[in-house]
Amino acid sequence: MLEGLDPSENYAGTALEGLDAFSRQLKRFDIKVSGKGSDCVEKFFQTSNSSALFPEYVSRAVKQGMERADILPNLVATVTDIDGMDYRSIVSAPSEDEKTLKVVNEGAYIPQTAVKTRENLVKLRKRGRMLVASYEALRFQRLDLFTVTLNQIGAYIARAQLKDTIDVLVNGDGNDNPAEVIGSATGGELEYADILKLWAELSPYELNTILAPTEEMQKLLSLSQMQDSNAGLSFQSTGKMITPLGASLLHAPELESGSIIGLDRSCALEMVQAGGVMTDYDKLIDRQLERAAITCTAGFSKIFTDASRVISC
């Protein structure tokens, strides 16, 4: 709304270039939300106009915490924003024969690939926290310290959404599409041959992302193929560790021990969200309490069922 009333494009070539409408309003009311000279929370409530900015400050701080702890961008192929609570995704489930583009003779019918809507709706889950504090507790609290608390709430939401993502990848989204479970090639103990089997079973999709819980992550990093001199030099110089077959290796403590998920992130998963991070703020005058309800509603749907596999170690 602020961008519509005060477009950022009008500030090109000025000292305020690069700031969005919300940031310009913070400068207007001289509110510093970070850094050594950050203001106290009460600075937002000196006028009715500046107090209207507080929910957006809370939302942005929560989003910042979500982004720091969020690995979903490395898992989802697309994000769909909806206005309601009901959403039915689409599916294309070609057979092995249909995946091959055959020669079409003159006058012959072109082979078809059917795209249809899912039988069941995507399950959306609302995650959030009610932040409750007395006016005295917040009044003299520095905004940069308060931001740390909000960042942590965002991190909690991100981890909860990752758990939902793993559940959909493993068990499906309610449309009879759980991931195929591949048995260990070596009878239980994780070896490099298991990763090669996962790569082969995922074909014709690309194995570009691997999710592993803590125990399996330790086993992966202990493999001799992951400990050569070049891998160590790369890690010590750049902080980037070598990954199996070039796939992104992601640590997911939420994943059940004994399993590893391999997927093609370009076509395996769709994220559906309703409104992003929402902050509803009010003040209980009779008890002098400040309350802020911070919520995020999202769900996940499989796009191509065969684009993810689970290996049981």
mmCIF file of C-alpha atoms in Angstrom:
data_model
loop_
_atom_site.group_PDB
_atom_site.id
_atom_site.type_symbol
_atom_site.label_atom_id
_atom_site.label_comp_id
_atom_site.label_asym_id
_atom_site.label_seq_id
_atom_site.Cartn_x
_atom_site.Cartn_y
_atom_site.Cartn_z
ATOM 1 C CA MET A 1 0.000 0.000 0.000
ATOM 2 C CA LEU A 2 2.829 2.377 0.851
ATOM 3 C CA GLU A 3 4.537 1.643 -2.458
ATOM 4 C CA GLY A 4 1.330 2.532 -4.278
ATOM 5 C CA LEU A 5 1.064 5.854 -2.442
ATOM 6 C CA ASP A 6 4.776 6.634 -2.581
ATOM 7 C CA PRO A 7 6.426 4.784 -5.524
ATOM 8 C CA SER A 8 10.143 4.124 -5.158
ATOM 9 C CA GLU A 9 10.733 5.037 -8.809
ATOM 10 C CA ASN A 10 10.104 8.689 -7.913
ATOM 11 C CA TYR A 11 13.317 8.727 -5.857
ATOM 12 C CA ALA A 12 15.727 7.707 -8.604
ATOM 13 C CA GLY A 13 18.894 9.787 -8.415
ATOM 14 C CA THR A 14 18.148 11.077 -4.890
ATOM 15 C CA ALA A 15 19.666 10.268 -1.504
ATOM 16 C CA LEU A 16 16.690 7.968 -0.826
ATOM 17 C CA GLU A 17 17.273 5.813 -3.895
ATOM 18 C CA GLY A 18 17.457 2.151 -2.960
ATOM 19 C CA LEU A 19 14.998 2.438 -0.058
ATOM 20 C CA ASP A 20 11.473 1.064 -0.314
ATOM 21 C CA ALA A 21 8.407 2.961 0.894
ATOM 22 C CA PHE A 22 8.497 1.371 4.355
ATOM 23 C CA SER A 23 12.169 2.262 4.875
ATOM 24 C CA ARG A 24 11.460 5.853 3.835
ATOM 25 C CA GLN A 25 8.692 6.048 6.442
ATOM 26 C CA LEU A 26 11.153 4.865 9.086
ATOM 27 C CA LYS A 27 13.464 7.727 8.090
ATOM 28 C CA ARG A 28 10.527 10.127 8.138
ATOM 29 C CA PHE A 29 9.823 9.305 11.788
ATOM 30 C CA ASP A 30 13.549 8.918 12.555
ATOM 31 C CA ILE A 31 13.165 5.305 13.717
ATOM 32 C CA LYS A 32 16.386 3.278 13.716
ATOM 33 C CA VAL A 33 15.662 -0.452 13.922
ATOM 34 C CA SER A 34 19.242 -1.745 13.865
ATOM 35 C CA GLY A 35 22.810 -0.804 14.652
ATOM 36 C CA LYS A 36 24.510 0.760 17.621
ATOM 37 C CA GLY A 37 22.094 3.667 17.810
ATOM 38 C CA SER A 38 18.890 1.658 17.444
ATOM 39 C CA ASP A 39 15.839 3.165 19.106
ATOM 40 C CA CYS A 40 13.580 1.700 21.757
ATOM 41 C CA VAL A 41 10.309 0.020 20.844
ATOM 42 C CA GLU A 42 8.335 2.978 22.205
ATOM 43 C CA LYS A 43 9.631 5.116 19.320
ATOM 44 C CA PHE A 44 7.066 3.430 17.085
ATOM 45 C CA PHE A 45 4.230 4.549 19.351
ATOM 46 C CA GLN A 46 4.972 8.255 19.680
ATOM 47 C CA THR A 47 2.329 9.052 17.043
ATOM 48 C CA SER A 48 -0.609 7.138 15.604
ATOM 49 C CA ASN A 49 0.970 7.270 12.131
ATOM 50 C CA SER A 50 4.289 5.787 13.232
ATOM 51 C CA SER A 51 2.537 3.072 15.291
ATOM 52 C CA ALA A 52 0.921 1.819 12.059
ATOM 53 C CA LEU A 53 4.420 0.805 10.915
ATOM 54 C CA PHE A 54 5.015 -1.572 13.825
ATOM 55 C CA PRO A 55 3.275 -4.683 12.390
ATOM 56 C CA GLU A 56 5.314 -4.394 9.196
ATOM 57 C CA TYR A 57 8.515 -4.125 11.232
ATOM 58 C CA VAL A 58 7.536 -7.335 13.063
ATOM 59 C CA SER A 59 6.726 -9.134 9.788
ATOM 60 C CA ARG A 60 10.036 -8.158 8.222
ATOM 61 C CA ALA A 61 12.029 -9.255 11.246
ATOM 62 C CA VAL A 62 10.246 -12.637 11.253
ATOM 63 C CA LYS A 63 10.839 -13.040 7.497
ATOM 64 C CA GLN A 64 14.514 -12.269 8.045
ATOM 65 C CA GLY A 65 14.729 -15.074 10.595
ATOM 66 C CA MET A 66 12.920 -17.458 8.235
ATOM 67 C CA GLU A 67 15.320 -16.681 5.387
ATOM 68 C CA ARG A 68 18.381 -17.316 7.561
ATOM 69 C CA ALA A 69 17.169 -20.754 8.672
ATOM 70 C CA ASP A 70 15.242 -21.646 5.528
ATOM 71 C CA ILE A 71 16.439 -24.309 3.089
ATOM 72 C CA LEU A 72 13.103 -24.507 1.262
ATOM 73 C CA PRO A 73 14.385 -22.458 -1.719
ATOM 74 C CA ASN A 74 16.741 -25.398 -2.314
ATOM 75 C CA LEU A 75 13.823 -27.855 -2.361
ATOM 76 C CA VAL A 76 10.803 -26.297 -4.056
ATOM 77 C CA ALA A 77 10.489 -25.875 -7.811
ATOM 78 C CA THR A 78 7.829 -23.153 -7.651
ATOM 79 C CA VAL A 79 5.931 -21.062 -5.100
ATOM 80 C CA THR A 80 2.222 -20.395 -5.630
ATOM 81 C CA ASP A 81 0.535 -17.530 -3.755
ATOM 82 C CA ILE A 82 -3.213 -17.862 -3.229
ATOM 83 C CA ASP A 83 -5.863 -15.637 -1.657
ATOM 84 C CA GLY A 84 -8.064 -18.351 -0.143
ATOM 85 C CA MET A 85 -7.560 -21.542 1.824
ATOM 86 C CA ASP A 86 -8.498 -24.076 -0.872
ATOM 87 C CA TYR A 87 -6.073 -25.031 -3.629
ATOM 88 C CA ARG A 88 -6.022 -27.986 -5.994
ATOM 89 C CA SER A 89 -2.763 -28.567 -7.818
ATOM 90 C CA ILE A 90 -2.264 -30.197 -11.210
ATOM 91 C CA VAL A 91 -0.455 -33.396 -12.067
ATOM 92 C CA SER A 92 1.092 -35.004 -15.092
ATOM 93 C CA ALA A 93 1.972 -38.659 -14.611
ATOM 94 C CA PRO A 94 3.401 -39.962 -17.888
ATOM 95 C CA SER A 95 4.213 -43.629 -18.207
ATOM 96 C CA GLU A 96 7.682 -44.807 -19.160
ATOM 97 C CA ASP A 97 6.485 -45.144 -22.735
ATOM 98 C CA GLU A 98 5.067 -41.604 -22.760
ATOM 99 C CA LYS A 99 8.345 -40.133 -21.501
ATOM 100 C CA THR A 100 9.958 -41.070 -24.803
ATOM 101 C CA LEU A 101 9.299 -38.631 -27.653
ATOM 102 C CA LYS A 102 8.742 -40.912 -30.601
ATOM 103 C CA VAL A 103 8.914 -40.157 -34.312
ATOM 104 C CA VAL A 104 5.565 -38.913 -35.621
ATOM 105 C CA ASN A 105 4.834 -40.030 -39.152
ATOM 106 C CA GLU A 106 3.107 -37.732 -41.612
ATOM 107 C CA GLY A 107 -0.618 -37.571 -40.934
ATOM 108 C CA ALA A 108 -0.325 -39.549 -37.716
ATOM 109 C CA TYR A 109 -1.610 -38.443 -34.332
ATOM 110 C CA ILE A 110 0.866 -36.700 -32.052
ATOM 111 C CA PRO A 111 1.232 -38.573 -28.739
ATOM 112 C CA GLN A 112 -0.477 -36.832 -25.829
ATOM 113 C CA THR A 113 0.566 -36.047 -22.287
ATOM 114 C CA ALA A 114 -2.421 -35.640 -19.980
ATOM 115 C CA VAL A 115 -2.440 -32.851 -17.379
ATOM 116 C CA LYS A 116 -5.255 -32.960 -14.831
ATOM 117 C CA THR A 117 -6.147 -31.577 -11.420
ATOM 118 C CA ARG A 118 -5.319 -33.502 -8.261
ATOM 119 C CA GLU A 119 -8.090 -35.479 -6.600
ATOM 120 C CA ASN A 120 -7.461 -33.913 -3.164
ATOM 121 C CA LEU A 121 -6.791 -30.346 -2.074
ATOM 122 C CA VAL A 122 -3.372 -29.254 -0.861
ATOM 123 C CA LYS A 123 -3.277 -29.300 2.930
ATOM 124 C CA LEU A 124 -2.393 -25.845 4.226
ATOM 125 C CA ARG A 125 -1.039 -25.579 7.751
ATOM 126 C CA LYS A 126 -1.040 -22.380 9.746
ATOM 127 C CA ARG A 127 2.073 -21.890 11.860
ATOM 128 C CA GLY A 128 2.594 -19.044 14.253
ATOM 129 C CA ARG A 129 3.204 -17.536 17.657
ATOM 130 C CA MET A 130 1.340 -15.081 19.845
ATOM 131 C CA LEU A 131 3.906 -12.627 21.133
ATOM 132 C CA VAL A 132 2.666 -11.171 24.435
ATOM 133 C CA ALA A 133 4.574 -8.639 26.523
ATOM 134 C CA SER A 134 3.763 -5.935 29.049
ATOM 135 C CA TYR A 135 4.118 -2.352 27.939
ATOM 136 C CA GLU A 136 6.854 -1.872 30.523
ATOM 137 C CA ALA A 137 8.837 -4.805 29.154
ATOM 138 C CA LEU A 138 8.769 -3.431 25.613
ATOM 139 C CA ARG A 139 8.860 0.300 26.167
ATOM 140 C CA PHE A 140 12.597 0.629 26.831
ATOM 141 C CA GLN A 141 13.688 -2.443 24.849
ATOM 142 C CA ARG A 142 16.126 -1.694 22.037
ATOM 143 C CA LEU A 143 14.793 -2.603 18.613
ATOM 144 C CA ASP A 144 17.935 -4.457 17.531
ATOM 145 C CA LEU A 145 17.600 -6.801 20.529
ATOM 146 C CA PHE A 146 13.871 -7.198 19.954
ATOM 147 C CA THR A 147 14.652 -8.092 16.343
ATOM 148 C CA VAL A 148 16.735 -11.056 17.541
ATOM 149 C CA THR A 149 13.649 -12.469 19.304
ATOM 150 C CA LEU A 150 11.552 -12.016 16.177
ATOM 151 C CA ASN A 151 14.282 -13.604 14.032
ATOM 152 C CA GLN A 152 14.124 -16.681 16.247
ATOM 153 C CA ILE A 153 10.359 -16.947 15.801
ATOM 154 C CA GLY A 154 10.958 -16.866 12.052
ATOM 155 C CA ALA A 155 13.536 -19.637 12.373
ATOM 156 C CA TYR A 156 11.007 -21.786 14.280
ATOM 157 C CA ILE A 157 8.439 -21.304 11.496
ATOM 158 C CA ALA A 158 11.021 -22.227 8.831
ATOM 159 C CA ARG A 159 11.912 -25.451 10.645
ATOM 160 C CA ALA A 160 8.235 -26.378 11.031
ATOM 161 C CA GLN A 161 7.688 -25.831 7.303
ATOM 162 C CA LEU A 162 10.721 -27.991 6.526
ATOM 163 C CA LYS A 163 9.132 -30.766 8.581
ATOM 164 C CA ASP A 164 5.943 -30.425 6.504
ATOM 165 C CA THR A 165 8.054 -30.550 3.335
ATOM 166 C CA ILE A 166 9.763 -33.768 4.390
ATOM 167 C CA ASP A 167 6.414 -35.352 5.264
ATOM 168 C CA VAL A 168 5.063 -34.586 1.764
ATOM 169 C CA LEU A 169 8.227 -35.802 0.036
ATOM 170 C CA VAL A 170 8.197 -39.105 1.945
ATOM 171 C CA ASN A 171 4.485 -39.837 2.458
ATOM 172 C CA GLY A 172 2.911 -37.840 -0.363
ATOM 173 C CA ASP A 173 0.392 -35.002 -0.304
ATOM 174 C CA GLY A 174 -2.731 -37.144 0.153
ATOM 175 C CA ASN A 175 -3.068 -38.079 -3.512
ATOM 176 C CA ASP A 176 -1.600 -41.586 -3.265
ATOM 177 C CA ASN A 177 1.888 -40.448 -4.269
ATOM 178 C CA PRO A 178 4.441 -41.420 -1.587
ATOM 179 C CA ALA A 179 8.090 -41.546 -2.592
ATOM 180 C CA GLU A 180 9.483 -44.876 -3.667
ATOM 181 C CA VAL A 181 11.712 -46.354 -0.972
ATOM 182 C CA ILE A 182 14.951 -47.866 -2.212
ATOM 183 C CA GLY A 183 16.640 -50.481 -0.075
ATOM 184 C CA SER A 184 20.296 -50.135 0.802
ATOM 185 C CA ALA A 185 22.597 -51.658 -1.797
ATOM 186 C CA THR A 186 24.933 -52.793 0.952
ATOM 187 C CA GLY A 187 22.514 -54.268 3.462
ATOM 188 C CA GLY A 188 22.231 -51.400 5.937
ATOM 189 C CA GLU A 189 25.584 -49.628 6.419
ATOM 190 C CA LEU A 190 25.684 -46.479 4.306
ATOM 191 C CA GLU A 191 28.278 -46.669 1.547
ATOM 192 C CA TYR A 192 29.034 -44.739 -1.611
ATOM 193 C CA ALA A 193 27.309 -47.487 -3.603
ATOM 194 C CA ASP A 194 24.010 -46.459 -1.970
ATOM 195 C CA ILE A 195 24.376 -42.911 -3.305
ATOM 196 C CA LEU A 196 25.156 -44.280 -6.761
ATOM 197 C CA LYS A 197 22.036 -46.457 -6.559
ATOM 198 C CA LEU A 198 19.950 -43.427 -5.583
ATOM 199 C CA TRP A 199 21.360 -41.509 -8.553
ATOM 200 C CA ALA A 200 20.558 -44.369 -10.925
ATOM 201 C CA GLU A 201 17.026 -44.953 -9.594
ATOM 202 C CA LEU A 202 16.114 -41.272 -9.969
ATOM 203 C CA SER A 203 16.866 -41.254 -13.714
ATOM 204 C CA PRO A 204 15.675 -39.661 -16.019
ATOM 205 C CA TYR A 205 15.423 -36.929 -13.368
ATOM 206 C CA GLU A 206 18.586 -35.286 -12.070
ATOM 207 C CA LEU A 207 19.869 -35.982 -8.575
ATOM 208 C CA ASN A 208 20.738 -32.421 -7.569
ATOM 209 C CA THR A 209 19.619 -32.315 -3.908
ATOM 210 C CA ILE A 210 20.162 -34.719 -1.010
ATOM 211 C CA LEU A 211 18.467 -34.341 2.392
ATOM 212 C CA ALA A 212 20.034 -36.211 5.284
ATOM 213 C CA PRO A 213 19.390 -36.281 9.059
ATOM 214 C CA THR A 214 22.258 -35.737 11.490
ATOM 215 C CA GLU A 215 23.389 -39.346 11.826
ATOM 216 C CA GLU A 216 23.326 -40.040 8.090
ATOM 217 C CA MET A 217 25.011 -36.693 7.385
ATOM 218 C CA GLN A 218 27.900 -37.768 9.601
ATOM 219 C CA LYS A 219 28.099 -41.094 7.767
ATOM 220 C CA LEU A 220 28.109 -39.346 4.393
ATOM 221 C CA LEU A 221 30.893 -36.976 5.388
ATOM 222 C CA SER A 222 32.884 -39.924 6.754
ATOM 223 C CA LEU A 223 32.963 -41.756 3.421
ATOM 224 C CA SER A 224 36.436 -42.035 1.964
ATOM 225 C CA GLN A 225 35.202 -40.483 -1.298
ATOM 226 C CA MET A 226 34.300 -37.323 0.662
ATOM 227 C CA GLN A 227 37.688 -36.983 2.367
ATOM 228 C CA ASP A 228 40.199 -36.638 -0.465
ATOM 229 C CA SER A 229 42.762 -33.831 -0.406
ATOM 230 C CA ASN A 230 40.923 -31.642 -2.920
ATOM 231 C CA ALA A 231 37.756 -31.813 -0.830
ATOM 232 C CA GLY A 232 39.648 -30.767 2.298
ATOM 233 C CA LEU A 233 41.387 -27.904 0.505
ATOM 234 C CA SER A 234 38.081 -26.619 -0.864
ATOM 235 C CA PHE A 235 36.436 -26.741 2.568
ATOM 236 C CA GLN A 236 39.332 -25.006 4.337
ATOM 237 C CA SER A 237 39.623 -22.232 1.743
ATOM 238 C CA THR A 238 35.971 -21.544 0.911
ATOM 239 C CA GLY A 239 33.924 -23.280 3.612
ATOM 240 C CA LYS A 240 32.145 -25.301 0.923
ATOM 241 C CA MET A 241 32.213 -29.047 1.419
ATOM 242 C CA ILE A 242 32.301 -31.533 -1.417
ATOM 243 C CA THR A 243 28.918 -33.030 -2.248
ATOM 244 C CA PRO A 244 27.998 -36.493 -3.573
ATOM 245 C CA LEU A 245 27.798 -36.519 -7.385
ATOM 246 C CA GLY A 246 27.608 -32.723 -7.412
ATOM 247 C CA ALA A 247 24.262 -32.659 -5.569
ATOM 248 C CA SER A 248 23.534 -30.078 -2.854
ATOM 249 C CA LEU A 249 23.872 -31.806 0.516
ATOM 250 C CA LEU A 250 21.415 -30.363 3.057
ATOM 251 C CA HIS A 251 21.274 -31.119 6.768
ATOM 252 C CA ALA A 252 17.707 -31.883 7.912
ATOM 253 C CA PRO A 253 17.459 -32.958 11.582
ATOM 254 C CA GLU A 254 13.671 -33.180 11.081
ATOM 255 C CA LEU A 255 14.132 -36.205 8.790
ATOM 256 C CA GLU A 256 13.763 -39.593 10.474
ATOM 257 C CA SER A 257 17.071 -41.286 11.171
ATOM 258 C CA GLY A 258 17.914 -44.103 8.793
ATOM 259 C CA SER A 259 16.611 -42.377 5.663
ATOM 260 C CA ILE A 260 18.064 -40.133 2.971
ATOM 261 C CA ILE A 261 15.967 -38.241 0.422
ATOM 262 C CA GLY A 262 17.240 -37.595 -3.070
ATOM 263 C CA LEU A 263 15.291 -35.340 -5.413
ATOM 264 C CA ASP A 264 15.315 -33.168 -8.490
ATOM 265 C CA ARG A 265 14.487 -29.773 -7.009
ATOM 266 C CA SER A 266 13.532 -28.375 -10.421
ATOM 267 C CA CYS A 267 10.366 -30.458 -10.664
ATOM 268 C CA ALA A 268 9.629 -32.339 -7.434
ATOM 269 C CA LEU A 269 7.740 -29.963 -5.162
ATOM 270 C CA GLU A 270 5.338 -27.014 -5.211
ATOM 271 C CA MET A 271 4.932 -24.678 -2.243
ATOM 272 C CA VAL A 272 1.528 -23.071 -1.759
ATOM 273 C CA GLN A 273 1.229 -20.128 0.611
ATOM 274 C CA ALA A 274 -1.638 -17.882 1.631
ATOM 275 C CA GLY A 275 -0.455 -14.362 2.312
ATOM 276 C CA GLY A 276 3.091 -14.968 3.566
ATOM 277 C CA VAL A 277 3.946 -13.781 7.086
ATOM 278 C CA MET A 278 0.967 -12.041 8.696
ATOM 279 C CA THR A 279 1.151 -9.881 11.821
ATOM 280 C CA ASP A 280 -2.021 -8.910 13.678
ATOM 281 C CA TYR A 281 -1.285 -6.405 16.416
ATOM 282 C CA ASP A 282 -3.435 -5.058 19.221
ATOM 283 C CA LYS A 283 -3.160 -3.540 22.682
ATOM 284 C CA LEU A 284 -5.168 -4.676 25.706
ATOM 285 C CA ILE A 285 -5.678 -1.355 27.460
ATOM 286 C CA ASP A 286 -7.132 -2.810 30.659
ATOM 287 C CA ARG A 287 -4.048 -4.964 31.300
ATOM 288 C CA GLN A 288 -1.507 -2.808 29.446
ATOM 289 C CA LEU A 289 -0.383 -5.737 27.335
ATOM 290 C CA GLU A 290 1.017 -5.587 23.840
ATOM 291 C CA ARG A 291 0.046 -8.570 21.659
ATOM 292 C CA ALA A 292 1.195 -9.539 18.195
ATOM 293 C CA ALA A 293 -0.025 -12.675 16.440
ATOM 294 C CA ILE A 294 2.582 -13.822 13.904
ATOM 295 C CA THR A 295 1.375 -16.504 11.494
ATOM 296 C CA CYS A 296 2.366 -18.081 8.198
ATOM 297 C CA THR A 297 0.063 -20.418 6.235
ATOM 298 C CA ALA A 298 1.622 -22.764 3.690
ATOM 299 C CA GLY A 299 1.354 -26.240 2.239
ATOM 300 C CA PHE A 300 3.223 -28.450 -0.200
ATOM 301 C CA SER A 301 2.266 -30.547 -3.188
ATOM 302 C CA LYS A 302 4.225 -32.983 -5.319
ATOM 303 C CA ILE A 303 4.586 -32.086 -8.985
ATOM 304 C CA PHE A 304 6.256 -35.201 -10.412
ATOM 305 C CA THR A 305 6.077 -38.147 -8.015
ATOM 306 C CA ASP A 306 9.102 -39.903 -9.526
ATOM 307 C CA ALA A 307 11.299 -36.819 -9.060
ATOM 308 C CA SER A 308 12.108 -37.833 -5.476
ATOM 309 C CA ARG A 309 13.291 -41.068 -3.870
ATOM 310 C CA VAL A 310 13.969 -42.217 -0.314
ATOM 311 C CA ILE A 311 16.844 -44.556 0.430
ATOM 312 C CA SER A 312 16.561 -46.625 3.601
ATOM 313 C CA CYS A 313 19.963 -47.030 5.234
#
